[in-house]
Amino acid sequence: MLSAARHSALRAVRAQTGPKSQSLFAQSHSSSLARLLSTLAILEQKDGVLNTGSLGAVTAGQKLGGPVHGFVAGKNAKSIAQEAAKVQGLEKVIAAESEAYERGLAENWAPLLVENIKKGGYTHVIAAHSAFGKSILPRVAALLDAQQISDVTSIESEDTFVRPIYAGNAILTVQSTDPIKFLTVRQTAFAPAETEGGSASVEEGVDPKVESQTEWVSESLAKSDRPELASAEKVVSGGRGLKSKEEFERLIPPLADALGAAIGASRAAVDSGFADNSLQVGQTGKNVAPQLYLAVGISGAIQHLAGMKDSKVIACINKDPDAPIFQVADVGLVGDLFERVPELTEKLAR
Ligand SMILES: Cc1cc2nc3c(=O)[nH]c(=O)nc-3n(C[C@H](O)[C@H](O)[C@H](O)COP(=O)(O)OP(=O)(O)OC[C@H]3O[C@@H](n4cnc5c(N)ncnc54)[C@H](O)[C@@H]3O)c2cc1C
Protein backbone atom coordinates (compact mmCIF):
# COMPACT_ATOMS: atom_id res chain seq x y z
CA MET A 1 0.00 0.00 0.00
CA LEU A 2 1.18 3.47 -0.74
CA SER A 3 1.05 5.99 2.06
CA ALA A 4 -1.07 9.15 1.86
CA ALA A 5 2.16 11.11 1.59
CA ARG A 6 3.14 9.06 -1.43
CA HIS A 7 -0.20 9.74 -3.09
CA SER A 8 0.26 13.44 -2.60
CA ALA A 9 3.65 13.15 -4.22
CA LEU A 10 1.98 12.74 -7.59
CA ARG A 11 -0.23 15.62 -8.51
CA ALA A 12 -2.26 16.35 -11.59
CA VAL A 13 -1.02 19.74 -12.75
CA ARG A 14 -2.56 20.06 -16.20
CA ALA A 15 -3.77 23.60 -15.53
CA GLN A 16 -0.35 24.68 -14.32
CA THR A 17 1.69 23.53 -17.25
CA GLY A 18 2.01 25.03 -20.68
CA PRO A 19 4.37 27.44 -22.39
CA LYS A 20 5.48 28.96 -19.09
CA SER A 21 6.57 25.64 -17.57
CA GLN A 22 8.21 24.66 -20.83
CA SER A 23 10.33 27.78 -20.88
CA LEU A 24 11.30 27.12 -17.26
CA PHE A 25 12.36 23.64 -18.35
CA ALA A 26 14.43 25.09 -21.17
CA GLN A 27 16.18 27.34 -18.66
CA SER A 28 16.75 24.46 -16.27
CA HIS A 29 18.41 22.51 -19.06
CA SER A 30 21.10 25.09 -19.37
CA SER A 31 21.39 25.43 -15.62
CA SER A 32 23.24 23.25 -13.17
CA LEU A 33 20.00 21.35 -12.47
CA ALA A 34 20.27 19.40 -15.70
CA ARG A 35 23.78 18.33 -14.68
CA LEU A 36 22.37 16.82 -11.47
CA LEU A 37 19.91 14.67 -13.37
CA SER A 38 20.94 11.20 -14.34
CA THR A 39 18.85 8.55 -16.00
CA LEU A 40 19.01 4.77 -16.08
CA ALA A 41 17.37 3.44 -19.25
CA ILE A 42 16.37 -0.23 -18.97
CA LEU A 43 17.17 -2.03 -22.22
CA GLU A 44 15.48 -5.26 -23.23
CA GLN A 45 17.11 -8.24 -24.87
CA LYS A 46 15.88 -11.51 -26.28
CA ASP A 47 18.18 -14.49 -26.85
CA GLY A 48 21.23 -12.26 -26.69
CA VAL A 49 19.93 -9.64 -29.12
CA LEU A 50 19.19 -6.09 -28.04
CA ASN A 51 15.50 -5.22 -28.50
CA THR A 52 15.61 -1.92 -30.36
CA GLY A 53 11.95 -1.32 -29.42
CA SER A 54 13.15 -0.54 -25.88
CA LEU A 55 15.50 2.23 -27.10
CA GLY A 56 12.70 4.81 -26.78
CA ALA A 57 13.75 4.83 -23.10
CA VAL A 58 17.10 6.32 -24.16
CA THR A 59 15.37 8.97 -26.28
CA ALA A 60 13.16 9.88 -23.31
CA GLY A 61 16.23 10.09 -21.05
CA GLN A 62 17.92 12.47 -23.48
CA LYS A 63 14.90 14.78 -23.33
CA LEU A 64 15.46 15.12 -19.58
CA GLY A 65 19.07 16.21 -20.01
CA GLY A 66 21.96 14.89 -17.94
CA PRO A 67 23.79 11.61 -18.54
CA VAL A 68 21.85 8.53 -19.65
CA HIS A 69 23.13 5.07 -18.72
CA GLY A 70 21.77 1.89 -20.27
CA PHE A 71 21.15 -1.29 -18.27
CA VAL A 72 21.19 -4.83 -19.66
CA ALA A 73 21.04 -8.18 -17.90
CA GLY A 74 20.96 -11.81 -18.91
CA LYS A 75 23.28 -14.68 -19.62
CA ASN A 76 25.07 -12.83 -22.47
CA ALA A 77 24.76 -9.37 -20.95
CA LYS A 78 28.39 -8.38 -21.57
CA SER A 79 28.22 -8.98 -25.31
CA ILE A 80 24.80 -7.26 -25.52
CA ALA A 81 26.34 -4.34 -23.62
CA GLN A 82 29.01 -4.04 -26.36
CA GLU A 83 26.20 -3.74 -28.90
CA ALA A 84 24.31 -1.28 -26.69
CA ALA A 85 27.47 0.83 -26.29
CA LYS A 86 27.00 1.93 -29.91
CA VAL A 87 23.55 3.37 -29.16
CA GLN A 88 23.62 7.14 -29.55
CA GLY A 89 22.93 9.10 -26.39
CA LEU A 90 24.31 6.57 -23.88
CA GLU A 91 27.28 7.56 -21.76
CA LYS A 92 27.67 4.21 -20.05
CA VAL A 93 26.14 0.73 -20.27
CA ILE A 94 25.82 -1.34 -17.11
CA ALA A 95 25.72 -5.10 -17.60
CA ALA A 96 24.65 -7.79 -15.12
CA GLU A 97 25.62 -11.14 -16.59
CA SER A 98 23.71 -14.05 -15.09
CA GLU A 99 21.32 -16.76 -16.26
CA ALA A 100 18.96 -15.58 -13.45
CA TYR A 101 18.06 -12.46 -15.48
CA GLU A 102 17.79 -14.11 -18.89
CA ARG A 103 14.01 -14.54 -18.91
CA GLY A 104 13.09 -11.14 -17.56
CA LEU A 105 11.38 -12.42 -14.42
CA ALA A 106 10.29 -9.42 -12.38
CA GLU A 107 10.99 -11.24 -9.11
CA ASN A 108 14.69 -11.54 -10.05
CA TRP A 109 15.06 -8.21 -11.83
CA ALA A 110 13.53 -6.03 -9.12
CA PRO A 111 16.27 -6.51 -6.45
CA LEU A 112 18.91 -6.30 -9.18
CA LEU A 113 17.65 -2.93 -10.36
CA VAL A 114 17.21 -1.62 -6.82
CA GLU A 115 20.89 -2.25 -6.07
CA ASN A 116 22.10 -0.70 -9.31
CA ILE A 117 19.85 2.33 -8.98
CA LYS A 118 21.12 2.93 -5.44
CA LYS A 119 24.72 2.54 -6.56
CA GLY A 120 24.31 4.90 -9.53
CA GLY A 121 22.28 7.49 -7.57
CA TYR A 122 19.91 7.96 -10.50
CA THR A 123 17.16 10.56 -10.44
CA HIS A 124 15.17 8.93 -13.25
CA VAL A 125 14.62 5.32 -14.26
CA ILE A 126 12.93 4.72 -17.61
CA ALA A 127 11.68 1.57 -19.31
CA ALA A 128 9.53 0.99 -22.38
CA HIS A 129 5.80 0.60 -21.72
CA SER A 130 6.10 -3.01 -22.88
CA ALA A 131 5.00 -6.18 -21.10
CA PHE A 132 8.55 -6.33 -19.65
CA GLY A 133 8.62 -2.70 -18.47
CA LYS A 134 5.08 -2.87 -17.09
CA SER A 135 5.95 -6.01 -15.14
CA ILE A 136 9.27 -4.90 -13.67
CA LEU A 137 9.18 -1.19 -12.97
CA PRO A 138 6.23 -1.01 -10.52
CA ARG A 139 8.01 -3.50 -8.25
CA VAL A 140 11.23 -1.53 -8.33
CA ALA A 141 9.39 1.74 -7.66
CA ALA A 142 7.52 0.19 -4.72
CA LEU A 143 10.75 -1.20 -3.23
CA LEU A 144 12.22 2.32 -3.36
CA ASP A 145 8.98 3.86 -1.99
CA ALA A 146 8.15 5.83 -5.11
CA GLN A 147 5.20 5.91 -7.50
CA GLN A 148 5.60 4.76 -11.06
CA ILE A 149 4.23 6.96 -13.83
CA SER A 150 2.98 4.76 -16.65
CA ASP A 151 2.61 5.13 -20.41
CA VAL A 152 4.26 8.56 -20.61
CA THR A 153 3.79 10.20 -24.01
CA SER A 154 5.63 13.47 -23.36
CA ILE A 155 8.24 14.86 -20.97
CA GLU A 156 7.48 18.44 -19.97
CA SER A 157 10.25 18.88 -17.43
CA GLU A 158 12.34 16.79 -15.06
CA ASP A 159 9.32 16.24 -12.79
CA THR A 160 6.32 16.77 -15.07
CA PHE A 161 5.04 14.19 -17.51
CA VAL A 162 2.06 13.70 -19.82
CA ARG A 163 0.13 10.44 -20.01
CA PRO A 164 -3.24 9.32 -21.36
CA ILE A 165 -5.99 8.14 -19.02
CA TYR A 166 -9.52 6.74 -19.57
CA ALA A 167 -8.36 4.78 -22.64
CA GLY A 168 -6.85 7.90 -24.14
CA ASN A 169 -10.01 10.02 -23.73
CA ALA A 170 -8.25 12.42 -21.38
CA ILE A 171 -4.66 13.55 -21.26
CA LEU A 172 -3.20 14.04 -17.80
CA THR A 173 -0.19 16.11 -16.92
CA VAL A 174 1.33 14.86 -13.66
CA GLN A 175 4.03 16.26 -11.43
CA SER A 176 6.05 13.98 -9.19
CA THR A 177 7.92 15.01 -6.04
CA ASP A 178 9.45 11.57 -5.59
CA PRO A 179 13.25 11.75 -5.35
CA ILE A 180 13.52 9.06 -8.05
CA LYS A 181 11.05 9.19 -10.94
CA PHE A 182 10.10 5.84 -12.46
CA LEU A 183 8.59 6.11 -15.93
CA THR A 184 7.41 3.67 -18.55
CA VAL A 185 7.29 5.43 -21.91
CA ARG A 186 4.95 4.73 -24.81
CA GLN A 187 7.02 3.29 -27.63
CA THR A 188 5.09 5.11 -30.35
CA ALA A 189 5.75 8.48 -28.65
CA PHE A 190 9.56 8.15 -28.32
CA ALA A 191 11.46 7.01 -31.40
CA PRO A 192 14.18 4.44 -30.69
CA ALA A 193 17.65 5.98 -30.28
CA GLU A 194 20.05 5.33 -33.20
CA THR A 195 21.91 2.04 -32.81
CA GLU A 196 25.14 3.22 -34.44
CA GLY A 197 27.52 6.07 -33.74
CA GLY A 198 27.60 5.99 -29.94
CA SER A 199 30.67 5.14 -27.86
CA ALA A 200 29.51 4.39 -24.33
CA SER A 201 31.75 2.73 -21.77
CA VAL A 202 30.69 -0.67 -20.38
CA GLU A 203 30.68 -1.37 -16.65
CA GLU A 204 29.81 -4.45 -14.65
CA GLY A 205 26.66 -4.04 -12.58
CA VAL A 206 26.11 -5.06 -8.95
CA ASP A 207 24.53 -8.50 -8.70
CA PRO A 208 22.70 -9.00 -5.37
CA LYS A 209 22.24 -12.73 -6.20
CA VAL A 210 18.93 -12.81 -4.33
CA GLU A 211 17.36 -16.26 -3.92
CA SER A 212 14.12 -16.23 -5.89
CA GLN A 213 10.96 -18.19 -5.20
CA THR A 214 10.04 -17.96 -8.86
CA GLU A 215 11.38 -20.23 -11.54
CA TRP A 216 10.99 -19.89 -15.30
CA VAL A 217 9.58 -23.13 -16.63
CA SER A 218 8.66 -22.65 -20.28
CA GLU A 219 7.01 -20.32 -22.75
CA SER A 220 4.76 -20.81 -25.73
CA LEU A 221 5.27 -18.11 -28.33
CA ALA A 222 3.38 -17.53 -31.56
CA LYS A 223 5.96 -17.56 -34.37
CA SER A 224 5.55 -15.33 -37.38
CA ASP A 225 7.67 -14.10 -40.27
CA ARG A 226 5.52 -10.97 -40.55
CA PRO A 227 6.63 -7.52 -39.38
CA GLU A 228 6.43 -7.06 -35.60
CA LEU A 229 3.01 -5.59 -34.74
CA ALA A 230 4.18 -2.82 -32.40
CA SER A 231 6.72 -1.40 -34.86
CA ALA A 232 5.21 -2.30 -38.28
CA GLU A 233 4.77 0.38 -40.96
CA LYS A 234 1.41 -1.11 -41.94
CA VAL A 235 -1.13 -3.06 -39.91
CA VAL A 236 -4.26 -4.93 -41.01
CA SER A 237 -6.52 -5.70 -38.06
CA GLY A 238 -9.57 -7.93 -38.00
CA GLY A 239 -12.55 -7.78 -35.67
CA ARG A 240 -15.66 -9.69 -34.66
CA GLY A 241 -17.18 -8.89 -38.06
CA LEU A 242 -15.06 -11.72 -39.48
CA LYS A 243 -17.38 -14.14 -37.64
CA SER A 244 -14.94 -17.07 -37.13
CA LYS A 245 -11.29 -18.10 -36.83
CA GLU A 246 -11.55 -19.81 -40.22
CA GLU A 247 -12.76 -16.61 -41.92
CA PHE A 248 -10.16 -14.51 -40.09
CA GLU A 249 -7.41 -16.82 -41.34
CA ARG A 250 -8.86 -17.02 -44.84
CA LEU A 251 -9.23 -13.26 -45.35
CA ILE A 252 -6.78 -11.31 -43.16
CA PRO A 253 -3.34 -12.94 -43.86
CA PRO A 254 -3.64 -12.64 -47.69
CA LEU A 255 -4.62 -8.97 -47.37
CA ALA A 256 -1.75 -8.34 -44.93
CA ASP A 257 0.67 -10.14 -47.28
CA ALA A 258 -0.49 -8.07 -50.24
CA LEU A 259 0.27 -4.91 -48.25
CA GLY A 260 3.41 -6.22 -46.48
CA ALA A 261 1.62 -5.55 -43.20
CA ALA A 262 1.57 -6.97 -39.69
CA ILE A 263 -1.66 -8.52 -38.43
CA GLY A 264 -3.62 -7.11 -35.51
CA ALA A 265 -6.99 -7.89 -33.97
CA SER A 266 -9.67 -6.39 -31.76
CA ARG A 267 -10.22 -7.81 -28.31
CA ALA A 268 -13.54 -9.28 -29.41
CA ALA A 269 -11.70 -11.18 -32.16
CA VAL A 270 -9.08 -12.38 -29.66
CA ASP A 271 -11.65 -13.33 -27.02
CA SER A 272 -13.63 -15.26 -29.65
CA GLY A 273 -10.49 -17.24 -30.51
CA PHE A 274 -10.12 -15.81 -34.05
CA ALA A 275 -6.60 -14.52 -33.38
CA ASP A 276 -3.76 -14.93 -30.89
CA ASN A 277 -3.72 -12.79 -27.77
CA SER A 278 -0.38 -11.25 -28.80
CA LEU A 279 -2.15 -9.58 -31.76
CA GLN A 280 -4.61 -7.54 -29.68
CA VAL A 281 -4.52 -3.81 -30.33
CA GLY A 282 -5.97 -1.38 -27.82
CA GLN A 283 -6.11 -0.31 -24.21
CA THR A 284 -5.35 -3.77 -22.89
CA GLY A 285 -3.34 -4.83 -25.95
CA LYS A 286 -0.59 -3.21 -27.98
CA ASN A 287 -0.22 0.43 -28.96
CA VAL A 288 0.54 0.90 -32.61
CA ALA A 289 1.12 3.99 -34.74
CA PRO A 290 1.85 2.70 -38.26
CA GLN A 291 1.77 4.69 -41.50
CA LEU A 292 -1.38 2.71 -42.42
CA TYR A 293 -3.88 1.01 -40.11
CA LEU A 294 -6.64 -0.92 -41.87
CA ALA A 295 -9.48 -2.04 -39.59
CA VAL A 296 -11.67 -4.78 -41.01
CA GLY A 297 -14.97 -5.60 -39.30
CA ILE A 298 -14.01 -3.54 -36.25
CA SER A 299 -16.59 -1.18 -34.76
CA GLY A 300 -14.11 1.31 -33.25
CA ALA A 301 -14.82 1.04 -29.52
CA ILE A 302 -12.84 3.58 -27.45
CA GLN A 303 -10.71 0.81 -25.98
CA HIS A 304 -9.65 -0.24 -29.47
CA LEU A 305 -9.06 3.35 -30.62
CA ALA A 306 -6.80 3.89 -27.60
CA GLY A 307 -4.26 1.56 -29.20
CA MET A 308 -4.30 2.79 -32.80
CA LYS A 309 -5.64 6.31 -33.13
CA ASP A 310 -2.13 7.78 -33.54
CA SER A 311 -1.76 5.87 -36.84
CA LYS A 312 -0.88 8.21 -39.73
CA VAL A 313 -3.63 6.95 -42.07
CA ILE A 314 -6.60 5.03 -40.72
CA ALA A 315 -8.68 3.03 -43.20
CA CYS A 316 -11.63 0.76 -42.46
CA ILE A 317 -14.08 -1.65 -44.03
CA ASN A 318 -17.40 -1.97 -42.23
CA LYS A 319 -20.94 -2.68 -43.36
CA ASP A 320 -22.46 -0.27 -40.84
CA PRO A 321 -22.03 3.36 -41.97
CA ASP A 322 -22.72 4.51 -38.40
CA ALA A 323 -19.90 2.46 -36.87
CA PRO A 324 -17.70 4.76 -34.71
CA ILE A 325 -14.57 3.69 -36.61
CA PHE A 326 -15.68 5.98 -39.47
CA GLN A 327 -15.33 8.99 -37.13
CA VAL A 328 -11.57 8.46 -36.87
CA ALA A 329 -10.97 6.96 -40.34
CA ASP A 330 -9.26 8.95 -43.10
CA VAL A 331 -10.61 6.49 -45.65
CA GLY A 332 -13.66 4.31 -45.11
CA LEU A 333 -15.36 1.69 -47.24
CA VAL A 334 -18.98 0.85 -46.38
CA GLY A 335 -19.55 -2.71 -47.51
CA ASP A 336 -19.59 -6.39 -46.73
CA LEU A 337 -16.06 -7.44 -45.80
CA PHE A 338 -16.61 -10.93 -47.20
CA GLU A 339 -16.90 -9.35 -50.65
CA ARG A 340 -14.64 -6.32 -50.25
CA VAL A 341 -11.59 -7.95 -48.69
CA PRO A 342 -11.02 -10.60 -51.44
CA GLU A 343 -11.60 -7.89 -54.05
CA LEU A 344 -9.07 -5.54 -52.43
CA THR A 345 -6.54 -8.34 -51.89
CA GLU A 346 -6.75 -9.32 -55.52
CA LYS A 347 -6.30 -5.73 -56.73
CA LEU A 348 -3.30 -5.17 -54.42
CA ALA A 349 -1.65 -8.45 -55.43
CA ARG A 350 -1.80 -7.60 -59.15
C1 LIG B 1 -11.51 -2.54 -19.75
C2 LIG B 1 -11.69 -2.87 -21.20
C3 LIG B 1 -10.55 -2.98 -21.98
C4 LIG B 1 -10.69 -3.28 -23.35
N1 LIG B 1 -9.57 -3.36 -24.12
C5 LIG B 1 -9.70 -3.55 -25.45
C6 LIG B 1 -8.56 -3.58 -26.30
O1 LIG B 1 -7.40 -3.49 -25.87
N2 LIG B 1 -8.76 -3.75 -27.63
C7 LIG B 1 -10.02 -3.89 -28.18
O2 LIG B 1 -10.11 -4.03 -29.41
N3 LIG B 1 -11.11 -3.87 -27.39
C8 LIG B 1 -10.98 -3.74 -26.05
N4 LIG B 1 -12.09 -3.76 -25.27
C9 LIG B 1 -13.37 -4.21 -25.87
C10 LIG B 1 -14.08 -3.11 -26.63
O3 LIG B 1 -14.93 -2.41 -25.76
C11 LIG B 1 -14.97 -3.72 -27.75
O4 LIG B 1 -15.84 -4.67 -27.18
C12 LIG B 1 -14.17 -4.41 -28.84
O5 LIG B 1 -13.14 -3.56 -29.31
C13 LIG B 1 -15.11 -4.74 -29.99
O6 LIG B 1 -14.42 -5.46 -30.97
P1 LIG B 1 -14.94 -5.44 -32.47
O7 LIG B 1 -14.94 -4.05 -32.99
O8 LIG B 1 -14.16 -6.46 -33.21
O9 LIG B 1 -16.42 -6.04 -32.33
P2 LIG B 1 -17.81 -5.32 -32.50
O10 LIG B 1 -17.93 -4.13 -31.64
O11 LIG B 1 -18.83 -6.41 -32.33
O12 LIG B 1 -17.80 -4.79 -34.00
C14 LIG B 1 -17.86 -5.64 -35.11
C15 LIG B 1 -18.01 -4.72 -36.33
O13 LIG B 1 -17.98 -5.52 -37.50
C16 LIG B 1 -18.92 -4.99 -38.41
N5 LIG B 1 -19.34 -6.07 -39.29
C17 LIG B 1 -20.04 -7.20 -38.98
N6 LIG B 1 -20.21 -7.96 -40.06
C18 LIG B 1 -19.58 -7.31 -41.08
C19 LIG B 1 -19.45 -7.61 -42.47
N7 LIG B 1 -19.94 -8.74 -43.01
N8 LIG B 1 -18.78 -6.73 -43.24
C20 LIG B 1 -18.28 -5.58 -42.72
N9 LIG B 1 -18.39 -5.24 -41.42
C21 LIG B 1 -19.04 -6.12 -40.61
C22 LIG B 1 -20.06 -4.48 -37.55
O14 LIG B 1 -20.79 -3.46 -38.25
C23 LIG B 1 -19.32 -3.93 -36.34
O15 LIG B 1 -19.05 -2.56 -36.48
C24 LIG B 1 -11.98 -3.48 -23.91
C25 LIG B 1 -13.11 -3.34 -23.09
C26 LIG B 1 -12.95 -3.06 -21.76
C27 LIG B 1 -14.19 -2.91 -20.91
Tab-separated table of N, CA, C and O in Angstrom, residues 128-176:
chain	number	residue	atom	x	y	z
A	128	ALA	N	10.606	0.934	-21.385
A	128	ALA	CA	9.529	0.995	-22.376
A	128	ALA	C	8.231	0.534	-21.717
A	128	ALA	O	8.251	-0.258	-20.781
A	129	HIS	N	7.111	1.034	-22.242
A	129	HIS	CA	5.803	0.603	-21.718
A	129	HIS	C	5.420	-0.718	-22.404
A	129	HIS	O	4.377	-0.846	-23.039
A	130	SER	N	6.308	-1.680	-22.289
A	130	SER	CA	6.105	-3.006	-22.885
A	130	SER	C	5.672	-3.957	-21.770
A	130	SER	O	5.666	-3.580	-20.590
A	131	ALA	N	5.370	-5.199	-22.131
A	131	ALA	CA	5.001	-6.183	-21.095
A	131	ALA	C	6.126	-6.283	-20.062
A	131	ALA	O	5.874	-6.346	-18.851
A	132	PHE	N	7.384	-6.235	-20.532
A	132	PHE	CA	8.550	-6.325	-19.650
A	132	PHE	C	8.610	-5.113	-18.703
A	132	PHE	O	8.714	-5.253	-17.478
A	133	GLY	N	8.538	-3.921	-19.281
A	133	GLY	CA	8.623	-2.702	-18.468
A	133	GLY	C	7.468	-2.596	-17.478
A	133	GLY	O	7.666	-2.228	-16.310
A	134	LYS	N	6.262	-2.966	-17.947
A	134	LYS	CA	5.075	-2.869	-17.086
A	134	LYS	C	5.141	-3.876	-15.944
A	134	LYS	O	4.548	-3.668	-14.899
A	135	SER	N	5.856	-4.981	-16.165
A	135	SER	CA	5.950	-6.011	-15.136
A	135	SER	C	7.016	-5.656	-14.092
A	135	SER	O	6.831	-5.887	-12.896
A	136	ILE	N	8.119	-5.087	-14.556
A	136	ILE	CA	9.270	-4.896	-13.670
A	136	ILE	C	9.255	-3.572	-12.901
A	136	ILE	O	9.508	-3.532	-11.692
A	137	LEU	N	8.963	-2.499	-13.597
A	137	LEU	CA	9.184	-1.192	-12.973
A	137	LEU	C	8.302	-0.893	-11.746
A	137	LEU	O	8.793	-0.279	-10.789
A	138	PRO	N	7.018	-1.309	-11.735
A	138	PRO	CA	6.232	-1.009	-10.519
A	138	PRO	C	6.823	-1.652	-9.269
A	138	PRO	O	6.797	-1.067	-8.192
A	139	ARG	N	7.387	-2.842	-9.408
A	139	ARG	CA	8.010	-3.505	-8.250
A	139	ARG	C	9.207	-2.705	-7.750
A	139	ARG	O	9.404	-2.540	-6.551
A	140	VAL	N	10.012	-2.258	-8.697
A	140	VAL	CA	11.229	-1.528	-8.329
A	140	VAL	C	10.837	-0.215	-7.650
A	140	VAL	O	11.395	0.159	-6.599
A	141	ALA	N	9.842	0.460	-8.236
A	141	ALA	CA	9.389	1.735	-7.660
A	141	ALA	C	8.874	1.513	-6.244
A	141	ALA	O	9.214	2.262	-5.324
A	142	ALA	N	8.084	0.452	-6.057
A	142	ALA	CA	7.525	0.188	-4.722
A	142	ALA	C	8.645	-0.107	-3.722
A	142	ALA	O	8.614	0.372	-2.586
A	143	LEU	N	9.643	-0.879	-4.145
A	143	LEU	CA	10.755	-1.204	-3.235
A	143	LEU	C	11.533	0.045	-2.836
A	143	LEU	O	12.140	0.094	-1.771
A	144	LEU	N	11.507	1.071	-3.695
A	144	LEU	CA	12.216	2.317	-3.362
A	144	LEU	C	11.229	3.410	-2.916
A	144	LEU	O	11.542	4.588	-2.910
A	145	ASP	N	10.007	2.976	-2.565
A	145	ASP	CA	8.980	3.857	-1.990
A	145	ASP	C	8.658	5.053	-2.887
A	145	ASP	O	8.597	6.199	-2.437
A	146	ALA	N	8.519	4.773	-4.172
A	146	ALA	CA	8.150	5.834	-5.115
A	146	ALA	C	6.970	5.353	-5.952
A	146	ALA	O	6.672	4.157	-5.974
A	147	GLN	N	6.302	6.283	-6.621
A	147	GLN	CA	5.198	5.909	-7.500
A	147	GLN	C	5.684	5.848	-8.936
A	147	GLN	O	6.373	6.754	-9.389
A	148	GLN	N	5.258	4.815	-9.646
A	148	GLN	CA	5.596	4.756	-11.063
A	148	GLN	C	4.616	5.603	-11.873
A	148	GLN	O	3.435	5.684	-11.544
A	149	ILE	N	5.111	6.209	-12.918
A	149	ILE	CA	4.235	6.957	-13.829
A	149	ILE	C	4.247	6.193	-15.149
A	149	ILE	O	5.298	6.029	-15.770
A	150	SER	N	3.076	5.709	-15.538
A	150	SER	CA	2.982	4.763	-16.654
A	150	SER	C	2.597	5.417	-17.964
A	150	SER	O	1.851	6.395	-17.978
A	151	ASP	N	3.074	4.808	-19.060
A	151	ASP	CA	2.608	5.131	-20.407
A	151	ASP	C	2.799	6.622	-20.740
A	151	ASP	O	1.908	7.270	-21.284
A	152	VAL	N	3.968	7.133	-20.391
A	152	VAL	CA	4.258	8.560	-20.611
A	152	VAL	C	4.395	8.828	-22.113
A	152	VAL	O	5.074	8.095	-22.827
A	153	THR	N	3.714	9.863	-22.581
A	153	THR	CA	3.790	10.205	-24.011
A	153	THR	C	4.579	11.488	-24.254
A	153	THR	O	4.930	11.794	-25.384
A	154	SER	N	4.837	12.244	-23.186
A	154	SER	CA	5.626	13.472	-23.357
A	154	SER	C	6.290	13.850	-22.038
A	154	SER	O	5.722	13.640	-20.957
A	155	ILE	N	7.500	14.396	-22.160
A	155	ILE	CA	8.236	14.859	-20.973
A	155	ILE	C	8.246	16.369	-21.003
A	155	ILE	O	8.776	16.987	-21.927
A	156	GLU	N	7.589	16.976	-20.012
A	156	GLU	CA	7.478	18.437	-19.971
A	156	GLU	C	8.655	19.072	-19.235
A	156	GLU	O	9.068	20.174	-19.549
A	157	SER	N	9.110	18.393	-18.211
A	157	SER	CA	10.255	18.876	-17.432
A	157	SER	C	10.783	17.698	-16.640
A	157	SER	O	10.282	16.583	-16.800
A	158	GLU	N	11.754	17.938	-15.771
A	158	GLU	CA	12.342	16.795	-15.063
A	158	GLU	C	11.370	16.160	-14.076
A	158	GLU	O	11.584	15.026	-13.649
A	159	ASP	N	10.264	16.863	-13.723
A	159	ASP	CA	9.315	16.241	-12.790
A	159	ASP	C	7.882	16.215	-13.314
A	159	ASP	O	6.961	15.825	-12.610
A	160	THR	N	7.683	16.645	-14.541
A	160	THR	CA	6.318	16.767	-15.065
A	160	THR	C	6.181	16.000	-16.382
A	160	THR	O	6.961	16.204	-17.314
A	161	PHE	N	5.174	15.128	-16.397
A	161	PHE	CA	5.041	14.187	-17.507
A	161	PHE	C	3.585	14.112	-17.972
A	161	PHE	O	2.663	14.319	-17.180
A	162	VAL	N	3.413	13.792	-19.257
A	162	VAL	CA	2.064	13.698	-19.825
A	162	VAL	C	1.757	12.234	-20.106
A	162	VAL	O	2.611	11.506	-20.618
A	163	ARG	N	0.537	11.832	-19.741
A	163	ARG	CA	0.127	10.442	-20.011
A	163	ARG	C	-1.386	10.382	-20.264
A	163	ARG	O	-2.143	11.172	-19.696
A	164	PRO	N	-1.802	9.443	-21.131
A	164	PRO	CA	-3.245	9.323	-21.363
A	164	PRO	C	-3.928	8.555	-20.234
A	164	PRO	O	-3.329	7.669	-19.636
A	165	ILE	N	-5.175	8.912	-19.971
A	165	ILE	CA	-5.994	8.142	-19.019
A	165	ILE	C	-7.351	7.888	-19.666
A	165	ILE	O	-7.644	8.456	-20.733
A	166	TYR	N	-8.195	7.093	-19.033
A	166	TYR	CA	-9.518	6.738	-19.573
A	166	TYR	C	-9.402	6.319	-21.040
A	166	TYR	O	-10.055	6.893	-21.926
A	167	ALA	N	-8.553	5.338	-21.290
A	167	ALA	CA	-8.361	4.778	-22.639
A	167	ALA	C	-8.036	5.868	-23.652
A	167	ALA	O	-8.469	5.806	-24.801
A	168	GLY	N	-7.294	6.862	-23.217
A	168	GLY	CA	-6.848	7.903	-24.142
A	168	GLY	C	-7.861	9.023	-24.328
A	168	GLY	O	-7.650	9.943	-25.113
A	169	ASN	N	-8.992	8.969	-23.572
A	169	ASN	CA	-10.007	10.019	-23.735
A	169	ASN	C	-9.664	11.294	-22.982
A	169	ASN	O	-10.283	12.337	-23.205
A	170	ALA	N	-8.719	11.215	-22.076
A	170	ALA	CA	-8.252	12.424	-21.382
A	170	ALA	C	-6.734	12.341	-21.284
A	170	ALA	O	-6.164	11.253	-21.193
A	171	ILE	N	-6.128	13.497	-21.341
A	171	ILE	CA	-4.665	13.549	-21.261
A	171	ILE	C	-4.309	14.231	-19.945
A	171	ILE	O	-4.765	15.346	-19.679
A	172	LEU	N	-3.542	13.546	-19.135
A	172	LEU	CA	-3.204	14.041	-17.801
A	172	LEU	C	-1.759	14.515	-17.773
A	172	LEU	O	-0.876	13.842	-18.300
A	173	THR	N	-1.561	15.665	-17.165
A	173	THR	CA	-0.187	16.109	-16.918
A	173	THR	C	0.066	15.939	-15.430
A	173	THR	O	-0.686	16.461	-14.612
A	174	VAL	N	1.080	15.146	-15.076
A	174	VAL	CA	1.330	14.856	-13.657
A	174	VAL	C	2.701	15.359	-13.240
A	174	VAL	O	3.640	15.363	-14.033
A	175	GLN	N	2.753	15.800	-11.984
A	175	GLN	CA	4.034	16.264	-11.427
A	175	GLN	C	4.395	15.355	-10.265
A	175	GLN	O	3.547	15.072	-9.420
A	176	SER	N	5.623	14.892	-10.246
A	176	SER	CA	6.051	13.978	-9.188
A	176	SER	C	7.087	14.652	-8.300
A	176	SER	O	8.010	15.296	-8.791
